[in-house]
XYZ file of C-alpha atoms in Angstrom:
411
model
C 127.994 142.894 -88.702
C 126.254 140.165 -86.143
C 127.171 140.593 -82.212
C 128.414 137.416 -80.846
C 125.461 136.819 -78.828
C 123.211 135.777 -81.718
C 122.859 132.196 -82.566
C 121.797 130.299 -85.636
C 120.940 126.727 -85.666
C 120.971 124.449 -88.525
C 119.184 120.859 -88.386
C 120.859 118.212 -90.288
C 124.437 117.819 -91.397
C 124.815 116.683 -94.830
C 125.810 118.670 -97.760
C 122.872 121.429 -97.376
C 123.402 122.126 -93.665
C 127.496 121.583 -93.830
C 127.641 124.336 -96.673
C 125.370 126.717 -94.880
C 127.165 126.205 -91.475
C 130.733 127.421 -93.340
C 129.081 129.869 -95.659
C 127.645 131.495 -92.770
C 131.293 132.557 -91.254
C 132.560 133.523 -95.178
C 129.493 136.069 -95.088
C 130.531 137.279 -92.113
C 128.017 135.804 -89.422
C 129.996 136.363 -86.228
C 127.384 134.469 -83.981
C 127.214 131.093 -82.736
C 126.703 128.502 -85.561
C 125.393 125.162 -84.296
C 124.905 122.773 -86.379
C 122.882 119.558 -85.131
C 122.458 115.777 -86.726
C 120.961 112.439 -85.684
C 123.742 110.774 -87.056
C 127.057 110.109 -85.262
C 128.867 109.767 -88.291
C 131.042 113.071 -88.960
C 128.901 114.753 -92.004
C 129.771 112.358 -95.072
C 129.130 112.642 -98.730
C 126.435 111.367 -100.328
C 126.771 110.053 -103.931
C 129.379 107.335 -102.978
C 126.405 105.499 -101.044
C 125.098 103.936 -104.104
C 128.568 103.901 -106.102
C 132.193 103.898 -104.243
C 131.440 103.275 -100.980
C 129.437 100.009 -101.445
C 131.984 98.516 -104.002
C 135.420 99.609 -102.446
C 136.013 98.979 -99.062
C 138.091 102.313 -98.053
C 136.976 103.465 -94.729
C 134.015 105.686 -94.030
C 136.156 109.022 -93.336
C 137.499 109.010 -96.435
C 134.156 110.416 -97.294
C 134.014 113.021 -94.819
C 132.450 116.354 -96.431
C 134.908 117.795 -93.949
C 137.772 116.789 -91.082
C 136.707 117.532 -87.369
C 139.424 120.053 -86.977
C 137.728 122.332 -90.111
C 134.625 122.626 -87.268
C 136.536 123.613 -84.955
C 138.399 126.229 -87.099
C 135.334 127.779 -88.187
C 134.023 127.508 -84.847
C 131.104 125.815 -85.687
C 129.320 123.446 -82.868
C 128.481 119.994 -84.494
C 125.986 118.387 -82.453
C 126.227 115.155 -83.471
C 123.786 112.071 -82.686
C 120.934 114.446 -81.164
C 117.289 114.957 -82.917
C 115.604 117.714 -82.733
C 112.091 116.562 -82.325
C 110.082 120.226 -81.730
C 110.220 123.679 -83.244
C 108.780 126.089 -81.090
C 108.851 129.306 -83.312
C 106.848 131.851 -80.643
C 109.687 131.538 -78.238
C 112.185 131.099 -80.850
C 113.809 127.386 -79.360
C 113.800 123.950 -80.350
C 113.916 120.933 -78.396
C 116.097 118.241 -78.313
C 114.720 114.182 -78.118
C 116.101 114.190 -74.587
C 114.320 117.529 -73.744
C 117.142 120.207 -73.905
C 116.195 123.175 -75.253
C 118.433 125.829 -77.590
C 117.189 129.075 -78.715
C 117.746 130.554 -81.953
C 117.720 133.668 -83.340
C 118.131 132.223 -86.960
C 117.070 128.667 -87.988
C 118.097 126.553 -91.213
C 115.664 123.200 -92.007
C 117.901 121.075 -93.781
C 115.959 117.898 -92.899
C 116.562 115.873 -95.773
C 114.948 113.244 -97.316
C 113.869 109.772 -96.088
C 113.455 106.357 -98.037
C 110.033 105.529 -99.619
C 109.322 102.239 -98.429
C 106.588 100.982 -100.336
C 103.362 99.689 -98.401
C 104.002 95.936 -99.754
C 102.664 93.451 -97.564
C 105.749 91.921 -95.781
C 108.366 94.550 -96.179
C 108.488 95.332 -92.568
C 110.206 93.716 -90.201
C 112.359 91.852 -92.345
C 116.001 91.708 -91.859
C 116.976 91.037 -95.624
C 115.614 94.285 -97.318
C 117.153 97.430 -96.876
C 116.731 100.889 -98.062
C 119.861 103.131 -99.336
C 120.358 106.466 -97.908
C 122.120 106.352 -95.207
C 125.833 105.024 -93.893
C 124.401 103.070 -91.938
C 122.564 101.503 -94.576
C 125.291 100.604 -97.049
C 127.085 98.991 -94.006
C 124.275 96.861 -93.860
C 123.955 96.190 -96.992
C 127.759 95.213 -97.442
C 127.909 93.206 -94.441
C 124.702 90.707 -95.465
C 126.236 90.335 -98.886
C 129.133 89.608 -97.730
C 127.865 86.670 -95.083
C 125.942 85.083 -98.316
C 127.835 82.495 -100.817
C 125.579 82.769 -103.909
C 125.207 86.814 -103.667
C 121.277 87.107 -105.269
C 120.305 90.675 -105.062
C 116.767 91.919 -106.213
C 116.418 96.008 -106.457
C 113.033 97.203 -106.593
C 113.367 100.245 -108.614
C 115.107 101.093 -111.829
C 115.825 105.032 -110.910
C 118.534 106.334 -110.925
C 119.612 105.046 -107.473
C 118.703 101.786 -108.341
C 120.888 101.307 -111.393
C 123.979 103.006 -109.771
C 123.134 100.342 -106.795
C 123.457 97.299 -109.407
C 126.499 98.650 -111.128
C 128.186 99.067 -108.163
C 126.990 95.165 -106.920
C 128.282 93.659 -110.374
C 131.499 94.524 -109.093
C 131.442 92.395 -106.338
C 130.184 89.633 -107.947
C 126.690 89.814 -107.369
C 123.716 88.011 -109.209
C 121.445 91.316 -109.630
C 118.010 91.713 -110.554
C 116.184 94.894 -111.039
C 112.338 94.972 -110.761
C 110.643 97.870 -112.091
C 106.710 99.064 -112.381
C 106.820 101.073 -114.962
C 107.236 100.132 -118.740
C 111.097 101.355 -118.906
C 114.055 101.907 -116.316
C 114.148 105.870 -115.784
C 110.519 106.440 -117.196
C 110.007 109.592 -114.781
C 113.332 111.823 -115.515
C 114.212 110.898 -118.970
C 113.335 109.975 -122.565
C 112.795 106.387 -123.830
C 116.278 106.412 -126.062
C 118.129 107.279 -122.686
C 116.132 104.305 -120.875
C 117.235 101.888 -124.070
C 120.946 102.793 -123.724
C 120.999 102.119 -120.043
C 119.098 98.838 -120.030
C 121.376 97.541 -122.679
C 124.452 98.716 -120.622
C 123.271 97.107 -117.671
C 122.192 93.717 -119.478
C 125.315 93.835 -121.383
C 126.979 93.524 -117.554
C 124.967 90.460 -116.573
C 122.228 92.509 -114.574
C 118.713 91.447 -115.461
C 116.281 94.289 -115.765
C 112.594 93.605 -115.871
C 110.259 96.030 -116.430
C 105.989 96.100 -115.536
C 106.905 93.829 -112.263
C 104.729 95.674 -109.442
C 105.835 93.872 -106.270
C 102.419 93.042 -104.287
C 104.287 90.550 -101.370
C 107.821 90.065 -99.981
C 108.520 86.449 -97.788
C 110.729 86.217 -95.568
C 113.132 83.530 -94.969
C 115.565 82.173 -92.473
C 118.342 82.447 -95.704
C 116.454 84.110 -98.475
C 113.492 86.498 -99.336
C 110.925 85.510 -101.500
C 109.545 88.645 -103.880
C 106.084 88.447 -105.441
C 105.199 90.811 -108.477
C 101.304 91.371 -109.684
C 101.896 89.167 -112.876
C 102.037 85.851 -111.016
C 105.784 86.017 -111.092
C 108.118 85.292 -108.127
C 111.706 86.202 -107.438
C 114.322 84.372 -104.697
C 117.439 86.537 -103.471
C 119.637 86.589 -100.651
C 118.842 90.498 -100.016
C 116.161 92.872 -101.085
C 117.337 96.963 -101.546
C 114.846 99.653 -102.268
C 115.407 101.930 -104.593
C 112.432 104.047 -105.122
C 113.027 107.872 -104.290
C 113.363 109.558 -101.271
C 110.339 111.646 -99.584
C 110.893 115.321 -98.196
C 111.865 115.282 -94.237
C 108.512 117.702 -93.412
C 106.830 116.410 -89.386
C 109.652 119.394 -87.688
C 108.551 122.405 -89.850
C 104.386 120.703 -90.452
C 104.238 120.910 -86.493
C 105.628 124.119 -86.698
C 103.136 125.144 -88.881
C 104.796 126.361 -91.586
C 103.981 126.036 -95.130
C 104.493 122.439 -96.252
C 103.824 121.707 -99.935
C 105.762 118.860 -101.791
C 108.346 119.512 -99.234
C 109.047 123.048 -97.014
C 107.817 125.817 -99.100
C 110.237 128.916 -99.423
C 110.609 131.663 -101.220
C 114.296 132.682 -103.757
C 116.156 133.090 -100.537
C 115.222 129.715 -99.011
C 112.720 131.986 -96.199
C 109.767 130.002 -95.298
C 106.730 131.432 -94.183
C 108.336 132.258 -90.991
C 110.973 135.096 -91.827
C 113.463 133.576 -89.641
C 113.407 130.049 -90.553
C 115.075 129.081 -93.994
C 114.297 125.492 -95.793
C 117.189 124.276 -97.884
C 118.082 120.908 -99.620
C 115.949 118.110 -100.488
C 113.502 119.111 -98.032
C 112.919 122.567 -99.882
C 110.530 123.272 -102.440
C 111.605 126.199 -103.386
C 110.603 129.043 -105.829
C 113.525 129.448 -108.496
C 113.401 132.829 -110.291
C 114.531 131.145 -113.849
C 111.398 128.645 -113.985
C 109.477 131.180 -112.249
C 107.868 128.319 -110.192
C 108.900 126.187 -106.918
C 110.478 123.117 -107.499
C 111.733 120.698 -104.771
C 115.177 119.011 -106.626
C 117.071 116.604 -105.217
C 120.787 116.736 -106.023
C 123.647 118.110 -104.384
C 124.094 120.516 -106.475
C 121.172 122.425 -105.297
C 121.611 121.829 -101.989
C 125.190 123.580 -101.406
C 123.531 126.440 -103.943
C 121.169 127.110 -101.840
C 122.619 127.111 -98.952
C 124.860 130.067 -100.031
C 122.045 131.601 -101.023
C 120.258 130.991 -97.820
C 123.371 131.961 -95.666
C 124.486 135.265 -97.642
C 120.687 136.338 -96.958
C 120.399 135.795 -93.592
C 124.041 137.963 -93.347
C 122.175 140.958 -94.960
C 122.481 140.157 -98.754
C 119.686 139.880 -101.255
C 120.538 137.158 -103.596
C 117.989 134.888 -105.156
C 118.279 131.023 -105.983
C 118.637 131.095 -109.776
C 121.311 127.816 -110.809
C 120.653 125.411 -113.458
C 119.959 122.169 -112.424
C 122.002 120.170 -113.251
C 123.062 116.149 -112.068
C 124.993 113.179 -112.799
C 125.417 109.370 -112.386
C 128.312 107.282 -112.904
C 127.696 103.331 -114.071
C 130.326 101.269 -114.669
C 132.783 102.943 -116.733
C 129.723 105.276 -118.435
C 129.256 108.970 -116.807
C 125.761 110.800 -117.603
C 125.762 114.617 -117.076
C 122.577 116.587 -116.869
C 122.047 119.646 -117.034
C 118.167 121.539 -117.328
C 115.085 120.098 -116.711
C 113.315 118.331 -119.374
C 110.095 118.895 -117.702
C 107.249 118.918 -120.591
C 109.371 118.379 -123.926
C 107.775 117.618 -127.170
C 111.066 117.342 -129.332
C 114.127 114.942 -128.123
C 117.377 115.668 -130.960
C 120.311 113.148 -129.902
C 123.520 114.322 -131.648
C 125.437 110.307 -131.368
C 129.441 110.422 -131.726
C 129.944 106.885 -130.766
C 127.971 104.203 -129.503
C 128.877 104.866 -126.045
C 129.353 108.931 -126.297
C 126.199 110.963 -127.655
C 124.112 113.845 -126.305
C 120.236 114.077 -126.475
C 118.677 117.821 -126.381
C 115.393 117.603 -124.933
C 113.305 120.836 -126.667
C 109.693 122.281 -126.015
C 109.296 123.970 -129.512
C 112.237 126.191 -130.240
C 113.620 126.591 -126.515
C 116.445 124.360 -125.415
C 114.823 122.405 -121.542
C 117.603 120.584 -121.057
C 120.215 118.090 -122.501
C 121.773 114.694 -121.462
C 125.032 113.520 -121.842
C 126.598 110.268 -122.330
C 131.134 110.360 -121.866
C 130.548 114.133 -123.697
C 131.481 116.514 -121.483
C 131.400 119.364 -124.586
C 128.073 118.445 -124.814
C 127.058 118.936 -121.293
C 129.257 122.245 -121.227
C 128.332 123.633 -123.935
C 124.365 123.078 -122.837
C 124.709 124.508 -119.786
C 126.230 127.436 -121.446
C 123.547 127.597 -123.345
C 120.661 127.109 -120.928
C 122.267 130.053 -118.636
C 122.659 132.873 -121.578
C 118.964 131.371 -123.183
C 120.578 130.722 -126.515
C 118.593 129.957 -129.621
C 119.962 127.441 -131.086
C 119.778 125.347 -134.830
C 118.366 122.345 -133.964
C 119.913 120.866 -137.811
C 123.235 121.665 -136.182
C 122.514 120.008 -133.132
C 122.100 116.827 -134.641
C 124.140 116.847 -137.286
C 127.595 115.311 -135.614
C 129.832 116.351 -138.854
C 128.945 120.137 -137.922
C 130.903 121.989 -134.994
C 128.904 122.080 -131.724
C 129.588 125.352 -131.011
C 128.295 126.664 -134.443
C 125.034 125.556 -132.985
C 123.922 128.787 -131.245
C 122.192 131.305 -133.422
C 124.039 134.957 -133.328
């Protein structure tokens, strides 16, 4: 299909650009693939950052997202520890941080995210608060715990990120508090019965959660930080990690002048506005054909979706970006399972089997958005199921727990 003299580069190596890189030889690209990262870590998972990896101490390549040798079987070029720092599209090369440049004739953005850090006076420069996205980071963050005796850790941030972060610190042994603005942990993805259950469940593990503490100062200390909140409170830990979202990876394509809105903009197909550049992962905002709007998710899930769709397009296929969203996040011994949006809901129906297994169905009006499960993988199943076909369903028999789930859907 492709002569061998055609060459498609990918920026970034983690699970968008990895799955595009390998989809690219299943469709049948027989050009060269090279795939480039600023990291000299071999591409690594993700999710185990906040979880796994910073608990258990088993060594970073058991997280690979594939071995070396699978590169080189696929023939794909991993450029590791180079940046690309320019995207000249008229002559159809970019440009490497030492000055080296590559030409393309295809080109995958799959830049990422980067750590908000907050504009609090104090915050930079210090050598006790870290962000958590990165290897690197966690390595860090491991490594400073362990050199402390009494183990204090504050979190700004009680997202998802941040929660999984102070599960996965209760396990070794540390004194964890969370600080969050807003009224409730989770107050921007999910309802306030969802935010109860997890603020019990972390409490109920010796993490203290405090909500409406905007942080306006951070100290530093030979030994310690010192955290300031608006209220007049003040907090003392041994390290400081920030957990509060991730920001789209934009300066390549904006000084390449493509579209930037909320992240890359791209069409179905993950094309940009230049028909030979594709944006995929958390750097995409992308226009999904179910929602009939762009959306820019964050999850792994989207990003190895997309990048199938992205890599059976550029091979001559028209296939359009159409998956459910869907997520999860593991905390202690609890697993939640998204699936949907829940984006604008005016009717939450939780369907409780237990204290620690129940589902909650998040509706606008008659039409199922999304639904959130607690250890009920039926649940989560069956609502994804449902979300795909765009089942009515009886919302009586949703939350009625002595009635069959599966009666639930209206023939």
């Amino acid at each position: 299909m492709f002569t061998k003299s055609q060459h498609c580069i990918i920026i970034g190596a983690s699970h968008a650009g990895v799955q595009a890189a390998f989809s690219l030889r299943k469709e049948g690209w027989e050009g060269k693939i090279s795939l480039f990262d600023s990291s000299s870590f071999l591409p690594y998972h993700r999710p185990p950052l906040s979880k796994a990896f910073l608990s258990e101490n088993h060594p970073h390549e058991k997280y690979q997202l594939k071995s070396k040798a699978a590169y080189e079987k696929a023939d794909i070029d991993l450029q590791l520890g180079i940046s690309i720092l320019s995207v000249q599209r008229e002559q159809k090369v970019v440009i490497s941080r030492e000055g080296k440049t590559y030409p393309y004739d295809k080109l995958i953005l799959a830049l990422g995210g980067s750590p908000i850090i907050p504009p609090i006076p104090g915050i930079d420069g210090s050598d006790k608060v870290f962000p958590l996205r990165t290897l690197e980071d966690v390595q860090q963050i491991k490594e400073t715990l362990h050199a402390t005796q009494s183990k204090r850790v504050a979190i700004i941030g009680g997202g998802y990120i941040g929660l999984e972060t102070a599960a996965s610190l209760r396990k070794l042994d540390g004194r964890v508090t969370v600080l969050e603005r807003e009224e409730r942990v989770l107050a921007r993805v999910t309802c306030e019965e969802m935010s109860s259950f997890f603020q019990q469940l972390h409490t109920s593990h010796g993490v203290q959660i405090l909500t409406q503490k905007e942080v306006v100062h951070i100290q530093d200390h030979p030994s310690k930080v010192t955290i300031y909140c608006s209220d007049g409170s003040t907090f003392t830990s041994d390290i400081c990690i920030l957990g509060v979202g991730i920001s789209p990876n934009t300066s390549l394509a904006n000084e390449a002048s493509l579209e930037i809105k909320n992240g890359v903009l791209a069409d179905s197909t993950g094309k940009t506005s230049d028909p030979d550049i594709y944006a995929i992962g958390d750097c995409s905002n992308h226009f999904h054909e179910g929602y009939q709007t762009h959306l820019r998710l964050e999850s792994v899930q989207n990003a190895v979706d997309q990048a199938k769709v992205a890599a059976a397009n550029i091979c001559g296929k028209e296939i359009m970006y159409d998956s459910i969203p869907w997520f999860w996040s593991d905390q202690y011994s609890t697993k939640l399972q998204i699936a949907g949006l829940s984006t604008e809901y005016n009717e939450v129906i939780c369907r409780k089997s237990s204290d620690t297994s129940f589902s909650l169905w998040y509706f606008r009006n008659d039409t199922l958005l999304a639904v959130d499960a607690i250890n009920d993988a039926k649940a989560y199943v069956n609502g994804m199921k449902w979300l795909k076909g765009r089942i009515q369903l009886d919302k009586a028999k949703i939350g009625n727990k002595e009635e069959e789930l599966k009666w639930a859907a209206v023939e």
